[in-house]
Short mmCIF file of C-alpha atoms in Angstrom, two decimals:
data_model
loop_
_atom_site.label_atom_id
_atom_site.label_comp_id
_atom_site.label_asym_id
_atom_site.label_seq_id
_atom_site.Cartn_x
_atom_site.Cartn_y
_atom_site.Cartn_z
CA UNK A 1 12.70 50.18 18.19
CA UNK A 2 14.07 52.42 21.30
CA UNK A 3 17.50 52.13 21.13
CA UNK A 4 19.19 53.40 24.47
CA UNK A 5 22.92 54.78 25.20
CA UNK A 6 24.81 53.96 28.51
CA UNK A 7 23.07 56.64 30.50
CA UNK A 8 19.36 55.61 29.17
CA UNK A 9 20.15 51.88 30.29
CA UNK A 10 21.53 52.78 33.91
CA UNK A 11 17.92 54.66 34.71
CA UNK A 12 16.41 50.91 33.63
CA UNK A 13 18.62 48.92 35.56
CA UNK A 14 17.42 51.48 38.46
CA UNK A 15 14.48 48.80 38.22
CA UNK A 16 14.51 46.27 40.59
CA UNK A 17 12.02 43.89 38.75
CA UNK A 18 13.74 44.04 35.54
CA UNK A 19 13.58 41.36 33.33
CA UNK A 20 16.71 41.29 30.72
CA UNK A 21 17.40 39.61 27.61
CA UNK A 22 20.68 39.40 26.53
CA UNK A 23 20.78 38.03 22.60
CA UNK A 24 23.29 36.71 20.42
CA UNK A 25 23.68 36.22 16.53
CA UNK A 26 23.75 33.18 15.14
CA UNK A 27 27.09 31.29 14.58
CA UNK A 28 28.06 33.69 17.80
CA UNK A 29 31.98 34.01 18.52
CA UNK A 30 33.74 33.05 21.64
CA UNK A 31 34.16 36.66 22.46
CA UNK A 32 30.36 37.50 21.75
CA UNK A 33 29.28 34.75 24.36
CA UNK A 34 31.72 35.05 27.00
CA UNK A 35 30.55 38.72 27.07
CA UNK A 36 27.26 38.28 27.02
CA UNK A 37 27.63 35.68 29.92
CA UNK A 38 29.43 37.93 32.10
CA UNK A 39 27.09 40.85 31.66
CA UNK A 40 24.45 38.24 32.52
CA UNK A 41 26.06 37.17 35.80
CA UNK A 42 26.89 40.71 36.46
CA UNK A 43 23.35 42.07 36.30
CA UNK A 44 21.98 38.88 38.32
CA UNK A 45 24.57 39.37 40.93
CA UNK A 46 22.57 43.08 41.20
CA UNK A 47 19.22 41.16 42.32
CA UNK A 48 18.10 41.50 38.93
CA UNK A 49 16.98 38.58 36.19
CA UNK A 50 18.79 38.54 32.95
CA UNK A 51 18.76 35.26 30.40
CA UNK A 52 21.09 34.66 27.32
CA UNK A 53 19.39 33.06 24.19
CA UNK A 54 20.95 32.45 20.81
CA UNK A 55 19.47 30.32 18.18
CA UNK A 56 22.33 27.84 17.49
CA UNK A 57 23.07 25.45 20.44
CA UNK A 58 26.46 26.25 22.30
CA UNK A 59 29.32 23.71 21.02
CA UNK A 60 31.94 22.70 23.04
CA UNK A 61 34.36 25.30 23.04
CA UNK A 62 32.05 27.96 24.38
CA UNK A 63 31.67 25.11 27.66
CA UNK A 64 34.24 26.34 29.37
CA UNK A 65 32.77 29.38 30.03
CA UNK A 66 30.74 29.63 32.70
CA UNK A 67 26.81 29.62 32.51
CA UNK A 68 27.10 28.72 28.65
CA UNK A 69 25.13 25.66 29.87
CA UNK A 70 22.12 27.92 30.76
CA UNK A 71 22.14 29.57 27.13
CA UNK A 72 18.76 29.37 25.58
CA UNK A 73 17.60 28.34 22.24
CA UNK A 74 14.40 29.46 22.87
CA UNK A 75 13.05 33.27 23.23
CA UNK A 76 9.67 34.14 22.53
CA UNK A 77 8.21 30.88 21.92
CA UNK A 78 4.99 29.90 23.99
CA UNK A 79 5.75 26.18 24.17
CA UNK A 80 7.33 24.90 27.27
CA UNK A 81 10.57 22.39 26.74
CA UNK A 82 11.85 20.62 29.44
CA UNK A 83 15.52 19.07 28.04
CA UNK A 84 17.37 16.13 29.74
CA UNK A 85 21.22 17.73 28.72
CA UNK A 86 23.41 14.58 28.41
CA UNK A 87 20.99 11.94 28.86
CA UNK A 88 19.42 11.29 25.33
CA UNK A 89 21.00 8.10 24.89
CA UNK A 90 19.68 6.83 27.98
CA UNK A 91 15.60 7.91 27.33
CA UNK A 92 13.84 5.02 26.06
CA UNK A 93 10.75 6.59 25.78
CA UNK A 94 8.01 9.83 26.62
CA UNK A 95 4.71 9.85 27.11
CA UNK A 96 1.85 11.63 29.41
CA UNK A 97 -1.16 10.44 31.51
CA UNK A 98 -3.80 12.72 33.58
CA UNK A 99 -4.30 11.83 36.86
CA UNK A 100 -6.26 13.86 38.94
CA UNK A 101 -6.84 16.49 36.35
CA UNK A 102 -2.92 16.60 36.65
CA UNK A 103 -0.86 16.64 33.57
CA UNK A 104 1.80 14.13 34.32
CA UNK A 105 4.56 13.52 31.67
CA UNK A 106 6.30 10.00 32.31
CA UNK A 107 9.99 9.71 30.93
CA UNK A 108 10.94 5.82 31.10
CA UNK A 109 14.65 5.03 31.08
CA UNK A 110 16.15 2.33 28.82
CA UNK A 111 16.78 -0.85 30.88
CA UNK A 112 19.98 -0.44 32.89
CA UNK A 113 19.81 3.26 32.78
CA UNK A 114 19.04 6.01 35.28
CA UNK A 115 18.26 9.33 34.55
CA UNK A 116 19.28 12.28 36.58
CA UNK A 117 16.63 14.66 37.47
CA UNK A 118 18.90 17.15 38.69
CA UNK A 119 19.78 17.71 35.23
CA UNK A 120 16.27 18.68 33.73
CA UNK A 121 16.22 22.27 31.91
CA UNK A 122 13.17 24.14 31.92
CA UNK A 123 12.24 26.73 29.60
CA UNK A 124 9.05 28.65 29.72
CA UNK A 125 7.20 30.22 26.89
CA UNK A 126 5.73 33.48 26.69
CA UNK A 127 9.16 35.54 27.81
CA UNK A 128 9.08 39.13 28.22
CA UNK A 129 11.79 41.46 28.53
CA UNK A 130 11.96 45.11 29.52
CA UNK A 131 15.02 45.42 28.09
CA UNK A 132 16.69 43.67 24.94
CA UNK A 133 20.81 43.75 24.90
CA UNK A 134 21.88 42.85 21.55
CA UNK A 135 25.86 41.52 22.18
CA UNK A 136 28.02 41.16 18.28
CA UNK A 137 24.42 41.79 16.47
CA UNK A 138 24.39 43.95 13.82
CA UNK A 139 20.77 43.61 12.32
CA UNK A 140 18.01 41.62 13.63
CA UNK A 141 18.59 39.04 10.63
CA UNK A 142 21.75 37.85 12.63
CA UNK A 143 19.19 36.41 15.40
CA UNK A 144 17.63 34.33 13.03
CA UNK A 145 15.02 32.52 14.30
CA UNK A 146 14.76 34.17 17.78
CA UNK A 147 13.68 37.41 15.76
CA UNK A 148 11.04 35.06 14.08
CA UNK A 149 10.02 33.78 17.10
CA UNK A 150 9.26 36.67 19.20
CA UNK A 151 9.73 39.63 16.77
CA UNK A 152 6.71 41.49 18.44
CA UNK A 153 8.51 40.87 22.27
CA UNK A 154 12.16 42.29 20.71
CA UNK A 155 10.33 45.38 18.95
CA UNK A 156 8.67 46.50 22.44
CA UNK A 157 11.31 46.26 24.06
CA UNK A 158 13.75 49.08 25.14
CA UNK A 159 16.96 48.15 23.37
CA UNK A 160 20.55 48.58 24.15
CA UNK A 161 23.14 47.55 21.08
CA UNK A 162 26.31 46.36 21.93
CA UNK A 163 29.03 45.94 19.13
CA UNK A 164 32.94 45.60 18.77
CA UNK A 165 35.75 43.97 17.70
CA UNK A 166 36.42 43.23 21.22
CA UNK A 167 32.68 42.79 22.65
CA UNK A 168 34.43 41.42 26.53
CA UNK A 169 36.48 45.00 26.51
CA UNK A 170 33.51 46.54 25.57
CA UNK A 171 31.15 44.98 28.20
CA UNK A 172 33.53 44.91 31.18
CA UNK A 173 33.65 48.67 30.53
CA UNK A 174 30.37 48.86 30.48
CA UNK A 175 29.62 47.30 34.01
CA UNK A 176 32.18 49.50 35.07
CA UNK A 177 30.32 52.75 34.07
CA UNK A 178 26.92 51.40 35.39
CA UNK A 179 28.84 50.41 38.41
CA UNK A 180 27.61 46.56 38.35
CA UNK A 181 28.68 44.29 40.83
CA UNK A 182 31.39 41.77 39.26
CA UNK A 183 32.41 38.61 41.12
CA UNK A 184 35.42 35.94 40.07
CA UNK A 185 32.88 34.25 37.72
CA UNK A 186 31.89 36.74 35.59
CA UNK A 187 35.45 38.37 35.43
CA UNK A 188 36.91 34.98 34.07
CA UNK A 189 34.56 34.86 31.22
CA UNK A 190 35.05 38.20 30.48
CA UNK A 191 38.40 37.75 30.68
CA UNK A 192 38.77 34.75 28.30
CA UNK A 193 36.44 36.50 26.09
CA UNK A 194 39.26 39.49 25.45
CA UNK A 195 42.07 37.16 25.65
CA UNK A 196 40.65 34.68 22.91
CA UNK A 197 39.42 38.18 20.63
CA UNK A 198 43.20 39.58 21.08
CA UNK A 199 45.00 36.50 20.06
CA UNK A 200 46.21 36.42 24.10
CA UNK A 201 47.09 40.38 23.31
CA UNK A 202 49.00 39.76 20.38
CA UNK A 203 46.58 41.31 18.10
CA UNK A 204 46.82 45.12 16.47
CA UNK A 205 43.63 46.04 18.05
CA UNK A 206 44.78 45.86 21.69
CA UNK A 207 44.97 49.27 23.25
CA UNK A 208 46.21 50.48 26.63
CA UNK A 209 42.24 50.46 27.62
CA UNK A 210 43.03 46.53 26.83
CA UNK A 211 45.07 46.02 29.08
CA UNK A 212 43.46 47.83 31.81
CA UNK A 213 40.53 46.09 31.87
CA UNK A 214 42.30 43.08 31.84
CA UNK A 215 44.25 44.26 35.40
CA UNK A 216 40.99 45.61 36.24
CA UNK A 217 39.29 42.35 36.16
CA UNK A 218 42.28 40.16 37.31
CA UNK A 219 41.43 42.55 40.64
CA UNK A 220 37.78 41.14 40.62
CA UNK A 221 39.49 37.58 41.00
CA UNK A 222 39.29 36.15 37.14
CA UNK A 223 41.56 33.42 36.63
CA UNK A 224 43.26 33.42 33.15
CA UNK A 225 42.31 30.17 31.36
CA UNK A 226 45.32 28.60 29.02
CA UNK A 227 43.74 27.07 25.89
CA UNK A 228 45.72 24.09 25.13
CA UNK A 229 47.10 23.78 21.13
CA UNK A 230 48.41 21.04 18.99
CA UNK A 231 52.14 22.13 19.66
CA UNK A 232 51.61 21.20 23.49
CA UNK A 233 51.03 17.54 22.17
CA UNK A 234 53.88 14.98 21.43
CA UNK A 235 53.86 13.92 17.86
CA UNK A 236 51.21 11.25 16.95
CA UNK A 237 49.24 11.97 20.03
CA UNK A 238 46.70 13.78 17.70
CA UNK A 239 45.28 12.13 14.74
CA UNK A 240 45.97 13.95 11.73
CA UNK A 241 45.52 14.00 8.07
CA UNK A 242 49.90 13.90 7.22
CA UNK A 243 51.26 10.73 8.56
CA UNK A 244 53.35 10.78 10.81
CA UNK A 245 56.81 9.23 9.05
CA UNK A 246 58.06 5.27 10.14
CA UNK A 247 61.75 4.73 10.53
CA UNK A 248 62.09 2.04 8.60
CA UNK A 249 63.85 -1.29 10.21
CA UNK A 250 66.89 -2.92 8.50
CA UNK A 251 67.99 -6.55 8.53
CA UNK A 252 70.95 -6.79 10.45
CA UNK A 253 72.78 -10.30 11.22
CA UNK A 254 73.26 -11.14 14.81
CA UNK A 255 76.73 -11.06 16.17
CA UNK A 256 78.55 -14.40 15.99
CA UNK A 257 78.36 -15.54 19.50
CA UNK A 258 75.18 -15.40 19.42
CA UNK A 259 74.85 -18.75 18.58
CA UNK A 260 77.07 -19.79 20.54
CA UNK A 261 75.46 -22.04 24.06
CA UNK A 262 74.88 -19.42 26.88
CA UNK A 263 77.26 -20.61 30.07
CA UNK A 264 76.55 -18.86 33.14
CA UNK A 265 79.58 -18.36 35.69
CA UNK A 266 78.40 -17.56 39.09
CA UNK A 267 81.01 -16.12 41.81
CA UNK A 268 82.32 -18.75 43.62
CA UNK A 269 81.52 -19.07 47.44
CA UNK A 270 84.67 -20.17 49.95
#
């Protein structure tokens, strides 16, 4: 395993047909994937490719993010997958014919339904990468089965480790010293990465440097993203596990007159 420092990894990106591969652990934290997505955007906004994989499927928090929609659960693998995101529900069923000596594969949509092609995902086997970037991965057990998968593609690689308690501080630094283009994308995940890792800067580890990446990307146009808790709700809004306590009613007898006959008295017209 060649493992390279800052300087090592600037000659590679002096490549202009690099192919990077940015990995995550498994179970990754919002930090760990908001980084690695804005050092992927960040090296494709240089003309170069980069791809994020991680072996468990992103879950809705990491969706706001973005690009986590083009994180990969495959690295390595020599099958090709073709995905319909969204639209399980509406696949009745698959199958293939040859036509031609053309491989056709024939998706047919439960009755009523309509499936949007513009939503198929693609992802080819046999991936290479010149260049591995490990982001919140300590050993190669954390990949699980990406390292299984393509142990012999991550081993030839050169390798760049990237760890931290606060992995968007880290990497925003990072494509500062390589000198990286950033645009307002990749800032704002970088920037709710080291907001959501700091507790919105309330936490112990936040340094000046903290804070001046934070300006520093706030220049690059990142847009701050307020995460929205409980406390913001009215009461009851949210289901939860304590009741919520009822008031309860008490019997209370009606005044007298009102059962008395209901007259009405208009104003009288001269």
């Amino acid at each position: 395993m060649a493992k390279l420092d800052a300087n090592q990894l600037a000659k590679v990106l002096e490549r202009t047909d690099l192919q990077m591969a940015i990995l995550l652990p498994q179970n990754p934290t919002f930090d760990a994937v908001a980084a690695a997505l804005g050092l992927r955007l960040s090296v494709e906004k240089s003309s170069r490719k980069a791809s994020v994989t991680c072996s468990d499927p992103m879950t809705v928090e990491f969706h706001r993010l973005v690009g986590a929609n083009s994180v990969s659960t495959n690295f390595g693998s020599r099958n090709l997958v073709i995905s319909f995101p969204g639209q399980t529900e509406a696949v009745d069923k698959v199958s293939y014919n040859v036509e031609g000596g053309e491989l056709q594969l024939v998706v047919t949509p439960k009755v009523g339904a309509i499936l949007d092609h513009t939503k198929l995902k693609f992802v080819p086997g046999s991936m290479t990468a010149d260049v591995v970037v490990l982001v919140g991965v300590r050993d190669v057990a954390d990949l699980g089965k990406i390292y299984a998968d393509a142990k012999n593609v991550i081993d030839a690689a050169d390798q760049f480790w990237l760890d931290g308690q606060i992995l968007s501080q880290t990497v925003t630094q990072l494509i500062q010293q390589l000198r990286l283009p950033l645009d307002a994308d990749a800032a704002s995940n970088l920037l709710a990465g080291l907001q959501q890792a700091t507790n919105h800067y309330q936490s112990p580890l936040v340094s000046a440097d903290t804070f001046e990446v934070a300006a520093w990307l706030m220049r690059q146009g990142a847009s701050r993203q307020e995460v929205a808790t409980s406390s913001q709700f009215p009461i009851g809004s949210i289901p939860s596990s304590t009741p919520t306590p009822i008031t309860p009613v008490v019997d209370q007898a009606p005044e007298p007159d009102w059962y008395e006959p209901k007259i009405y008295r208009g104003t009288s017209v001269s």
